[in-house]
Coordinates of C-alpha atoms in Angstrom, one line a residue:
Chain A
X28 CA -12.0 -54.8 -35.7
X29 CA -10.1 -55.8 -32.6
X30 CA -8.5 -53.0 -30.5
X31 CA -4.8 -52.8 -31.0
X32 CA -2.3 -51.8 -28.4
X33 CA 0.4 -49.4 -29.6
X34 CA 3.0 -47.2 -28.0
X35 CA 3.4 -43.6 -29.3
X36 CA 6.7 -41.8 -29.0
X37 CA 6.4 -38.0 -29.0
X38 CA 9.4 -35.7 -29.7
X39 CA 9.7 -32.7 -27.4
X40 CA 8.7 -30.4 -30.4
X41 CA 5.2 -32.0 -30.6
X42 CA 4.4 -32.6 -26.9
X43 CA 2.1 -29.6 -26.8
X44 CA -0.1 -30.7 -29.8
X45 CA -3.6 -32.1 -29.3
X46 CA -2.8 -35.2 -31.3
X47 CA -5.1 -37.7 -29.5
X48 CA -8.0 -35.2 -30.0
X49 CA -7.5 -35.3 -33.7
X50 CA -7.3 -39.1 -33.8
X51 CA -10.8 -39.2 -32.2
X52 CA -12.4 -36.3 -34.0
X53 CA -11.0 -36.5 -37.5
X54 CA -10.6 -40.3 -37.8
X55 CA -13.4 -41.4 -35.4
X56 CA -11.0 -43.7 -33.6
X57 CA -11.9 -45.1 -30.2
X58 CA -9.0 -44.8 -27.8
X59 CA -8.2 -46.0 -24.3
X60 CA -5.1 -44.6 -22.7
X61 CA -3.3 -47.3 -20.8
X62 CA -0.4 -45.3 -19.8
X63 CA 0.9 -41.8 -20.6
X64 CA 3.9 -39.8 -19.8
X65 CA 3.9 -36.5 -21.8
X66 CA 5.3 -33.3 -20.4
X67 CA 5.9 -29.9 -21.9
X68 CA 9.2 -29.7 -23.9
X69 CA 10.1 -33.3 -23.1
X70 CA 10.1 -36.5 -25.1
X71 CA 7.1 -38.6 -24.0
X72 CA 5.2 -41.8 -24.5
X73 CA 1.6 -42.8 -24.6
X74 CA 0.4 -46.4 -24.6
X75 CA -3.0 -46.7 -26.3
X76 CA -5.6 -49.2 -27.1
X77 CA -7.0 -48.1 -30.5
X78 CA -9.8 -49.2 -32.7
X79 CA -11.9 -47.9 -35.6
X80 CA -12.6 -48.1 -39.3
X81 CA -10.0 -45.5 -40.1
X82 CA -7.2 -47.1 -38.0
X83 CA -4.7 -47.1 -40.9
X84 CA -5.4 -43.4 -41.8
X85 CA -5.1 -42.5 -38.1
X86 CA -1.6 -44.1 -38.0
X87 CA -0.7 -42.2 -41.2
X88 CA -1.7 -39.0 -39.5
X89 CA 0.3 -39.8 -36.4
X90 CA 3.4 -40.4 -38.5
X91 CA 2.8 -37.2 -40.5
X92 CA 2.8 -35.3 -37.2
X93 CA 6.2 -36.9 -36.2
X94 CA 4.9 -39.5 -33.8
X95 CA 6.8 -42.8 -33.9
X96 CA 4.4 -45.7 -33.5
X97 CA 5.3 -49.2 -32.3
X98 CA 3.2 -52.2 -31.5
X99 CA 3.1 -52.7 -27.7
X100 CA 3.9 -56.4 -27.9
X101 CA 7.4 -55.6 -29.2
X102 CA 8.2 -53.6 -26.1
X103 CA 8.4 -56.2 -23.4
X104 CA 9.5 -59.8 -23.7
X105 CA 10.3 -62.7 -21.4
X106 CA 13.8 -64.1 -21.9
X107 CA 12.9 -67.8 -21.7
X108 CA 16.5 -68.8 -21.2
X109 CA 16.8 -66.6 -18.1
X110 CA 13.4 -67.2 -16.7
X111 CA 13.4 -70.0 -14.0
X112 CA 9.7 -70.2 -13.7
X113 CA 9.8 -69.2 -10.1
X114 CA 6.5 -67.5 -10.4
X115 CA 7.2 -64.4 -8.2
X116 CA 5.8 -62.1 -11.0
X117 CA 2.5 -63.9 -11.5
X118 CA 0.5 -62.3 -8.7
X119 CA 2.1 -58.9 -9.2
X120 CA 1.2 -58.6 -12.9
X121 CA -2.0 -56.5 -12.8
X122 CA -3.5 -57.9 -16.0
X123 CA -2.6 -61.6 -15.7
X124 CA -0.3 -61.4 -18.8
X125 CA 2.3 -63.3 -16.7
X126 CA 0.6 -66.4 -15.2
X127 CA 1.3 -69.9 -14.1
X128 CA 0.3 -72.8 -16.3
X129 CA -1.2 -75.4 -14.1
X130 CA -0.4 -78.2 -13.3
X131 CA 3.0 -77.8 -14.9
X132 CA 3.6 -74.6 -12.8
X133 CA 5.5 -73.0 -15.6
X134 CA 5.4 -69.3 -16.1
X135 CA 3.8 -68.1 -19.3
X136 CA 3.7 -64.6 -20.8
X137 CA 0.7 -63.4 -22.9
X138 CA 2.0 -60.3 -24.5
X139 CA -1.5 -59.3 -25.8
X140 CA -2.6 -58.8 -22.2
X141 CA 0.5 -56.7 -21.3
X142 CA -0.1 -53.0 -20.6
X143 CA 3.6 -52.2 -20.2
X144 CA 3.4 -51.2 -16.5
X145 CA 6.9 -52.8 -16.2
X146 CA 6.4 -53.9 -12.6
X147 CA 7.6 -57.3 -13.6
X148 CA 10.9 -55.9 -14.9
X149 CA 11.6 -54.7 -11.3
X150 CA 10.3 -57.6 -9.4
X151 CA 11.7 -60.4 -11.5
X152 CA 14.5 -61.9 -9.3
X153 CA 16.6 -63.1 -12.3
X154 CA 15.9 -60.1 -14.6
X155 CA 14.2 -62.2 -17.3
X156 CA 11.7 -59.5 -18.3
X157 CA 13.3 -57.3 -20.9
X158 CA 12.2 -54.0 -22.3
X159 CA 13.1 -53.1 -25.8
X160 CA 13.2 -49.5 -27.1
Chain B
X56 CA 8.0 -109.8 6.2
X57 CA 9.3 -106.3 6.8
X58 CA 11.4 -104.9 4.0
X59 CA 15.0 -103.9 5.0
X60 CA 17.6 -102.8 2.4
X61 CA 21.1 -101.6 3.0
X62 CA 23.0 -98.9 1.1
X63 CA 25.4 -101.6 -0.2
X64 CA 22.5 -103.6 -1.7
X65 CA 20.9 -100.6 -3.3
X66 CA 24.3 -99.5 -4.8
X67 CA 24.9 -103.0 -6.1
X68 CA 21.5 -102.7 -7.9
X69 CA 22.6 -99.3 -9.3
X70 CA 25.9 -100.7 -10.5
X71 CA 24.2 -103.6 -12.2
X72 CA 21.5 -101.4 -13.8
X73 CA 18.7 -103.1 -11.9
X74 CA 17.8 -100.3 -9.5
X75 CA 14.3 -98.9 -9.6
X76 CA 14.4 -95.2 -9.2
X77 CA 11.4 -92.8 -9.2
X78 CA 11.1 -89.1 -8.5
X79 CA 9.2 -88.0 -5.3
X80 CA 6.4 -87.0 -7.6
X81 CA 6.2 -90.3 -9.5
X82 CA 6.2 -92.4 -6.3
X83 CA 3.0 -90.8 -5.1
X84 CA 0.8 -92.6 -7.6
X85 CA 2.6 -95.9 -7.1
X86 CA 2.0 -95.8 -3.3
X87 CA -1.6 -94.8 -3.9
X88 CA -2.1 -97.8 -6.2
X89 CA 0.0 -100.5 -4.5
X90 CA 0.4 -99.4 -0.9
X91 CA 3.5 -98.6 1.1
X92 CA 4.7 -102.2 1.6
X93 CA 4.6 -103.2 -2.1
X94 CA 6.0 -99.8 -3.2
X95 CA 8.9 -100.2 -0.7
X96 CA 9.6 -103.7 -2.1
X97 CA 9.6 -102.4 -5.7
X98 CA 11.5 -99.1 -5.4
X99 CA 15.1 -98.6 -4.4
X100 CA 15.6 -94.9 -4.6
X101 CA 13.3 -91.8 -4.7
X102 CA 14.8 -88.5 -5.9
X103 CA 13.9 -85.1 -4.7
X104 CA 14.6 -81.6 -5.9
X105 CA 14.4 -77.9 -5.1
X106 CA 15.4 -74.7 -6.8
X107 CA 15.1 -71.6 -4.7
X108 CA 16.9 -68.6 -3.5
X109 CA 19.2 -69.6 -0.7
X110 CA 21.0 -66.6 0.8
X111 CA 23.4 -68.6 3.0
X112 CA 25.5 -69.6 0.0
X113 CA 29.0 -68.7 -1.1
X114 CA 32.3 -69.9 -2.5
X115 CA 35.8 -70.3 -1.2
X116 CA 38.3 -69.3 -3.9
X117 CA 42.1 -69.8 -4.1
X118 CA 43.6 -67.6 -6.8
X119 CA 47.2 -68.9 -6.9
X120 CA 50.1 -66.7 -6.1
X121 CA 51.2 -63.6 -8.0
X122 CA 54.8 -62.5 -8.5
X123 CA 55.7 -60.9 -6.1
X124 CA 53.3 -62.5 -3.7
X125 CA 50.5 -60.8 -1.9
X126 CA 48.7 -61.5 1.4
X127 CA 45.3 -60.2 0.6
X128 CA 43.9 -57.9 3.3
X129 CA 41.0 -56.6 1.1
X130 CA 39.7 -58.2 -2.1
X131 CA 37.0 -57.5 -4.6
X132 CA 35.6 -59.5 -7.5
X133 CA 33.8 -57.4 -10.1
X134 CA 33.6 -54.8 -7.3
X135 CA 32.0 -57.2 -4.8
X136 CA 34.0 -57.4 -1.5
X137 CA 35.1 -60.9 -0.6
X138 CA 36.1 -62.0 2.9
X139 CA 39.9 -62.3 3.3
X140 CA 40.4 -63.2 6.9
X141 CA 41.8 -66.6 5.9
X142 CA 45.0 -67.6 4.2
X143 CA 46.9 -65.3 1.8
X144 CA 45.2 -65.8 -1.5
X145 CA 42.0 -67.5 -0.2
X146 CA 38.8 -65.6 0.0
X147 CA 35.1 -66.4 0.7
X148 CA 32.6 -64.7 -1.5
X149 CA 29.1 -64.6 0.0
X150 CA 26.0 -64.7 -2.2
X151 CA 24.4 -61.6 -0.6
X152 CA 27.4 -59.4 -0.7
X153 CA 26.9 -56.1 -2.5
X154 CA 29.3 -53.5 -4.1
X155 CA 30.4 -50.9 -1.6
X156 CA 29.0 -48.2 -3.7
X157 CA 25.6 -49.9 -4.2
X158 CA 22.8 -47.3 -3.4
X159 CA 21.1 -50.2 -1.5
X160 CA 17.7 -49.0 -0.3
X161 CA 18.6 -45.2 -0.4
X162 CA 16.5 -45.0 -3.5
X163 CA 13.7 -47.2 -2.1
X164 CA 12.9 -49.8 -3.2
X165 CA 16.5 -50.6 -4.2
X166 CA 17.2 -52.8 -7.2
X167 CA 20.3 -54.7 -6.1
X168 CA 21.2 -55.7 -9.6
X169 CA 24.6 -57.3 -8.9
X170 CA 25.9 -59.1 -5.9
X171 CA 28.0 -62.1 -4.8
X172 CA 25.6 -64.6 -6.3
X173 CA 25.9 -62.9 -9.7
X174 CA 29.7 -63.2 -9.5
X175 CA 29.3 -67.0 -8.8
X176 CA 27.0 -67.3 -11.9
X177 CA 29.4 -65.3 -14.0
X178 CA 32.3 -67.5 -12.9
X179 CA 30.3 -70.6 -14.0
X180 CA 29.6 -69.0 -17.3
X181 CA 33.3 -68.7 -17.9
X182 CA 33.3 -64.9 -17.8
X183 CA 36.4 -62.9 -17.0
X184 CA 36.1 -61.5 -13.5
X185 CA 38.1 -58.5 -12.3
X186 CA 40.1 -59.2 -9.2
X187 CA 41.4 -56.3 -7.1
X188 CA 43.2 -56.8 -3.8
X189 CA 45.1 -54.6 -1.2
X190 CA 47.6 -55.5 1.4
X191 CA 49.8 -53.9 4.1
X192 CA 52.8 -55.9 2.8
X193 CA 55.1 -58.3 4.7
X194 CA 58.6 -59.7 4.2
X195 CA 57.2 -62.8 2.7
X196 CA 54.3 -61.2 0.9
X197 CA 55.6 -57.8 -0.3
X198 CA 53.0 -56.8 -2.9
X199 CA 50.6 -54.2 -1.6
X200 CA 48.1 -54.0 -4.4
X201 CA 46.9 -56.1 -7.3
X202 CA 44.5 -55.7 -10.2
X203 CA 44.0 -58.5 -12.7
X204 CA 41.3 -60.7 -14.3
X205 CA 40.6 -64.3 -13.5
X206 CA 38.3 -67.0 -14.9
X207 CA 37.1 -70.2 -13.1
X208 CA 39.5 -72.3 -15.1
X209 CA 42.5 -70.2 -14.2
X210 CA 42.2 -70.4 -10.4
X211 CA 43.2 -73.3 -8.2
X212 CA 40.1 -74.1 -6.2
X213 CA 36.5 -72.9 -6.2
X214 CA 34.6 -74.7 -3.5
X215 CA 30.9 -73.9 -3.0
X216 CA 30.1 -74.0 0.6
X217 CA 26.6 -73.1 1.7
X218 CA 26.1 -73.0 5.4
X219 CA 22.3 -73.0 5.3
X220 CA 20.4 -74.4 2.3
X221 CA 17.4 -76.6 1.5
X222 CA 15.1 -75.3 4.2
X223 CA 12.7 -78.2 5.1
X224 CA 9.7 -75.9 4.8
X225 CA 9.0 -72.2 4.7
X226 CA 6.6 -69.5 5.7
X227 CA 3.8 -68.3 3.4
X228 CA 4.3 -64.5 3.6
X229 CA 1.5 -62.0 3.6
X230 CA 1.2 -58.3 4.4
X231 CA -1.4 -57.0 6.8
X232 CA -0.3 -53.4 6.6
X233 CA -1.7 -50.7 4.4
X234 CA 1.4 -50.2 2.3
X235 CA 3.4 -52.4 -0.1
X236 CA 6.4 -54.0 1.5
X237 CA 9.5 -55.4 -0.2
X238 CA 10.9 -58.5 1.5
X239 CA 13.0 -61.5 0.8
X240 CA 9.7 -63.2 0.1
X241 CA 9.2 -60.7 -2.8
X242 CA 6.8 -57.8 -3.2
X243 CA 3.8 -58.1 -0.8
X244 CA 0.8 -56.0 -1.6
X245 CA -1.0 -54.2 1.2
X246 CA -4.1 -55.5 3.1
X247 CA -3.5 -59.2 2.3
X248 CA -3.2 -58.4 -1.4
X249 CA -1.1 -61.5 -2.2
X250 CA 0.7 -64.4 -0.6
X251 CA 4.1 -65.8 -1.5
X252 CA 5.4 -69.2 -0.5
X253 CA 8.8 -70.9 -1.2
X254 CA 9.0 -74.6 -1.2
X255 CA 9.0 -77.5 -3.7
X256 CA 6.4 -79.1 -1.4
X257 CA 6.1 -82.8 -2.3
X258 CA 9.4 -82.7 -4.2
X259 CA 11.3 -80.9 -1.5
X260 CA 14.3 -82.9 -0.1
X261 CA 13.8 -82.5 3.6
X262 CA 10.0 -82.8 3.4
X263 CA 10.6 -86.3 1.9
X264 CA 12.9 -87.2 4.8
X265 CA 11.2 -85.3 7.6
X266 CA 12.7 -87.3 10.5
X267 CA 16.2 -87.5 9.0
X268 CA 16.1 -91.3 8.6
X269 CA 18.6 -91.2 5.6
X270 CA 20.1 -87.7 5.1
X271 CA 23.3 -87.1 7.1
X272 CA 26.9 -86.0 7.0
X273 CA 28.4 -87.2 3.7
X274 CA 25.2 -87.8 1.8
X275 CA 26.0 -87.4 -1.9
X276 CA 23.7 -84.9 -3.6
X277 CA 22.9 -83.0 -6.8
X278 CA 24.3 -79.5 -6.1
X279 CA 24.3 -76.7 -8.6
X280 CA 24.3 -79.2 -11.5
X281 CA 27.2 -81.1 -10.2
X282 CA 27.9 -83.5 -7.4
X283 CA 28.0 -82.2 -3.8
X284 CA 27.8 -83.5 -0.3
X285 CA 25.9 -82.7 2.9
X286 CA 28.6 -81.3 5.1
X287 CA 26.7 -80.8 8.3
X288 CA 23.3 -79.7 9.5
X289 CA 22.7 -76.1 8.4
X290 CA 22.7 -73.1 10.6
X291 CA 19.3 -72.5 12.2
X292 CA 18.6 -76.3 12.0
X293 CA 15.6 -76.5 14.3
X294 CA 13.8 -79.6 13.2
X295 CA 10.4 -79.7 14.8
X296 CA 6.7 -80.6 14.2
X297 CA 4.4 -77.7 13.5
X298 CA 1.4 -77.5 15.8
X299 CA -1.4 -74.9 16.3
X300 CA -2.9 -73.7 19.5
X301 CA -5.1 -76.7 19.7
X302 CA -2.1 -79.0 19.3
X303 CA -3.1 -80.1 15.8
X304 CA -0.1 -81.3 13.9
X305 CA 0.9 -79.7 10.6
X306 CA 3.9 -81.8 9.8
X307 CA 7.7 -81.2 10.0
X308 CA 9.5 -77.9 9.5
X309 CA 12.8 -76.2 10.4
X310 CA 15.6 -78.6 9.3
X311 CA 18.4 -77.1 7.1
X312 CA 21.5 -78.4 5.4
X313 CA 25.1 -77.2 5.1
X314 CA 26.3 -78.4 1.7
X315 CA 29.6 -78.4 -0.1
X316 CA 30.9 -79.2 -3.6
X317 CA 33.4 -78.3 -6.3
X318 CA 32.1 -75.2 -8.2
X319 CA 34.2 -76.1 -11.2
X320 CA 31.9 -79.0 -12.1
X321 CA 28.7 -77.1 -11.5
X322 CA 26.5 -75.3 -14.1
X323 CA 25.3 -71.7 -14.4
X324 CA 21.7 -72.7 -14.9
X325 CA 21.6 -74.3 -11.5
X326 CA 23.3 -71.5 -9.6
X327 CA 21.6 -68.3 -10.6
X328 CA 22.4 -64.7 -9.3
X329 CA 19.1 -63.3 -8.0
X330 CA 17.8 -59.9 -6.8
X331 CA 14.9 -59.0 -4.6
X332 CA 13.5 -55.5 -5.2
X333 CA 13.9 -53.5 -2.0
X334 CA 15.7 -56.3 -0.2
X335 CA 19.0 -57.5 -1.6
X336 CA 20.9 -59.9 -3.8
X337 CA 21.2 -63.7 -3.3
X338 CA 21.8 -66.9 -5.2
X339 CA 19.2 -69.4 -6.4
X340 CA 20.5 -72.9 -5.8
X341 CA 19.4 -76.2 -7.3
X342 CA 19.7 -79.2 -4.9
X343 CA 18.5 -82.7 -5.4
X344 CA 18.8 -85.5 -2.8
X345 CA 18.3 -89.2 -3.3
X346 CA 16.4 -91.0 -0.6
X347 CA 17.3 -94.7 -0.4
X348 CA 14.2 -96.8 0.4
X349 CA 15.7 -98.7 3.3
X350 CA 12.3 -99.8 4.7
X351 CA 8.6 -99.0 4.8
X352 CA 9.0 -96.1 7.1
X353 CA 11.2 -94.3 4.5
X354 CA 8.7 -95.2 1.8
X355 CA 5.9 -93.8 3.9
X356 CA 7.8 -90.5 4.2
X357 CA 8.5 -90.1 0.5
X358 CA 4.9 -90.8 -0.5
X359 CA 3.6 -87.5 1.0
X360 CA 1.8 -85.2 -1.3
X361 CA 1.1 -81.4 -1.4
X362 CA -2.2 -82.2 0.3
X363 CA -0.3 -83.4 3.4
X364 CA 2.2 -80.6 3.7
X365 CA 1.5 -77.2 5.3
X366 CA 3.1 -73.8 5.4
X367 CA 2.4 -71.3 8.3
X368 CA 1.0 -68.0 7.0
X369 CA 3.0 -65.2 8.5
X370 CA 2.5 -61.4 8.4
X371 CA 5.7 -59.8 7.2
X372 CA 4.6 -56.3 7.8
X373 CA 5.0 -56.6 11.6
X374 CA 4.9 -60.1 13.1
X375 CA 8.0 -61.3 11.2
X376 CA 10.1 -58.2 11.6
X377 CA 9.1 -57.6 15.3
X378 CA 9.4 -61.4 16.1
X379 CA 5.9 -61.6 17.3
X380 CA 5.1 -65.3 17.8
X381 CA 2.2 -67.1 16.1
X382 CA 0.8 -67.1 12.6
X383 CA -2.5 -66.6 10.7
X384 CA -3.0 -70.3 10.3
X385 CA -1.7 -73.1 8.1
X386 CA -2.3 -73.7 4.4
X387 CA -1.5 -76.8 2.4
X388 CA 0.8 -76.7 -0.6
X389 CA -2.0 -78.1 -2.6
X390 CA -4.1 -75.0 -1.8
X391 CA -1.2 -72.7 -2.4
X392 CA -0.6 -74.2 -5.8
X393 CA -4.1 -73.5 -6.9
X394 CA -3.3 -69.8 -7.0
X395 CA -5.5 -68.6 -4.2
X396 CA -6.0 -69.2 -0.5
X397 CA -8.4 -67.7 2.0
X398 CA -6.9 -65.8 5.0
X399 CA -8.9 -63.9 7.6
X400 CA -12.0 -64.6 5.4
X401 CA -10.4 -62.9 2.3
X402 CA -9.5 -64.8 -0.8
X403 CA -6.0 -63.8 -2.0
X404 CA -3.8 -64.7 -4.9
X405 CA -0.7 -66.8 -4.2
X406 CA 2.6 -67.1 -6.1
X407 CA 5.7 -69.2 -5.5
X408 CA 9.3 -68.0 -5.3
X409 CA 10.6 -71.6 -5.6
X410 CA 10.5 -73.0 -9.1
X411 CA 8.4 -76.2 -9.2
X412 CA 9.3 -77.0 -12.8
X413 CA 13.0 -76.7 -12.0
X414 CA 12.6 -78.9 -8.9
X415 CA 11.0 -81.5 -11.1
X416 CA 13.9 -81.2 -13.6
X417 CA 16.5 -81.7 -10.8
X418 CA 14.7 -84.8 -9.4
X419 CA 14.5 -86.1 -13.0
X420 CA 18.2 -85.4 -13.7
X421 CA 19.3 -87.1 -10.5
X422 CA 17.1 -90.1 -11.3
X423 CA 18.9 -90.3 -14.7
X424 CA 22.3 -90.1 -13.1
X425 CA 21.4 -93.0 -10.8
X426 CA 19.8 -95.1 -13.6
X427 CA 22.9 -94.6 -15.7
X428 CA 25.1 -95.9 -12.8
X429 CA 26.9 -92.5 -12.6
X430 CA 25.8 -91.7 -9.1
X431 CA 26.0 -94.1 -6.2
X432 CA 24.4 -93.4 -2.8
X433 CA 26.7 -92.7 0.1
X434 CA 25.8 -93.9 3.6
X435 CA 26.0 -91.0 6.0
X436 CA 28.9 -90.9 8.5
X437 CA 26.3 -89.6 11.0
X438 CA 22.6 -88.7 10.6
X439 CA 21.5 -85.2 11.3
X440 CA 19.6 -84.1 14.5
X441 CA 15.9 -84.7 14.2
X442 CA 12.8 -83.4 16.0
X443 CA 13.6 -86.0 18.7
X444 CA 16.7 -84.0 19.6
X445 CA 14.4 -81.1 20.6
X446 CA 16.7 -78.3 19.4
X447 CA 15.2 -74.9 20.1
X448 CA 16.1 -71.6 18.5
X449 CA 18.0 -69.1 20.6
X450 CA 17.3 -65.4 20.2
X451 CA 19.6 -62.5 20.4
X452 CA 19.1 -60.2 23.4
X453 CA 20.0 -56.6 23.2
X454 CA 22.3 -56.0 26.2
X455 CA 24.4 -53.2 27.5
X456 CA 22.1 -50.3 26.5

C-alpha cells in the first residue's frame, strides 16, 4: 500500500511515551519522520509518512493512547481566490508541491507532495497559503 | 506604401466596431506568419499588461469635513500613518507605509502583514476603515482629535496616484553570499540557490513601446481594474539600451510611468496588498496599456517575444546593496520562464514575482473594452523622454560627515 502522510498531535501528558517505537515494533509499520516538534510536558506534533499492513490497527493504537491523527493534506491549502499566480513560492518550496504549470505560468499546488514545512506561508506575498488546525 | 494611421482613424474604427485588436502575445504569431508590414496593415491596436508589486503607489483621500472641523496634523487609517502635509482633510496614504508599532525586522525576518497597500485593497473591498486624526486646533478648525470609521463610498475623493509604476524591465536577482537574504525580490537562497525576476516580458507595456513612440502624458490605460491615465514619466525614469562590456545590445530598460486614476472605479483583485518577508509591505498593481499601431515601426516593437528580451542578473547580497556596478550577465525571459538558468556555470531554479497569467488577463480585458467600444485611445499631450534624451541616474553623495 502507498505511504500516507499524517500529522500526529500529542498532548503534554503523553509527550514522554515511546509511541512511534510501538508503531514500528507492535504493528510493523514503516515510518519516515518528515517533521517533529515534541518536547517534555508540552503539546507537540509529528508529521509522518506511514505505511504497512497493519496501518488501520496502528491508527487505532495511536488514538487509544490519546494521539489526535489528521491527514496531512488537510493542513495546508492554497486559497485560489487570493493567489495571484505570481510564482514567488515555486522555487522556495522544497518538494515541488508548489509549481508553475507551463506554458500557462499558473501556480499549482499538489498537496500530496507537501511536507508542511510552511515556508510558503511566510514567503507568499499575498498570504494565499493557509494553515488549518 | 508605408502604413500610417492616426489616433482619430483608429478611434473611428473602434467606434464603428471595425477595429482589429490583438494582445501583445497574440500579435507575435501574426507577425511571424504575415510579416511586419502586413500585420501593421491588419491590426489597429495591441494591448499589453502587467501585474506586479509596485512600491511607488498610493492614494490621495479627501474625507469630507467633520463638525466641528479639523485640520488634520496626524492621521492613521487602520493604524497606518497617512501623510497630512496638504489641505485640512486631505491625506496621501503610501503603499509601503507600516503601523508605527510594527516590529519591522526586529524579529528578523519580519512578516509585514499589513501596510498602506492593504488599506487600499480593504477600501476597494468596501470594508470599514478606522480613521484617527490629531490636530493642534485653530480658530477655523477647532477640533483636536477625531476617531471614526469610513468606507470608500462615504468619502469625497480617492485618487490613486502612483509616482513610479510599470518598470520597463527589471533585474533578475540572485544571492552570491553564504546565507539566505530577504529582499524586495523575495527570498533568495545562498550560493546562487535561486533566481527571481519580475516582468511580464513580451506582455509588458513599456517593453512593447521601448522607444516611447506612443505612450505619453494623457495616455488612457487600464489601471487597477478601472480606467486611468499616464500622468508623467515616473520617478527614476532612465530609459536606455542595455549593453555589456563588449557593447552587445540587450534591449531597452529603465523607463517608468507615473499613473493616476479614480480609485472608486477600480477593483480589489487588481490592487492587492502585498508583503515581502524580511523586507516590507507594498501594493501589487495591474496595468494595461494599449499600443496604437500607427506605423510599421510600432508594429515591429510590439512583435517582440520573450526570446528577444533580456534581464540583467544582479547579486543582491552585495552588488545591489553596495551599488557596485556591473552584473553577472544577461538572461532572456524565454530562458527565465523555463524555470532554470545557468549562472557562473551553475544551473539554478528561477521564479517570477510578476504574474504572467494576470498580465495576460489584463491585456485580454483591455482588448475586450476596446472591441466593445467602451475604451477609446487618447493621443498623448506629450510623449515621454526616450533613450535619445540620454537621461542618466544621479546618485546621492553622503556629505557633511
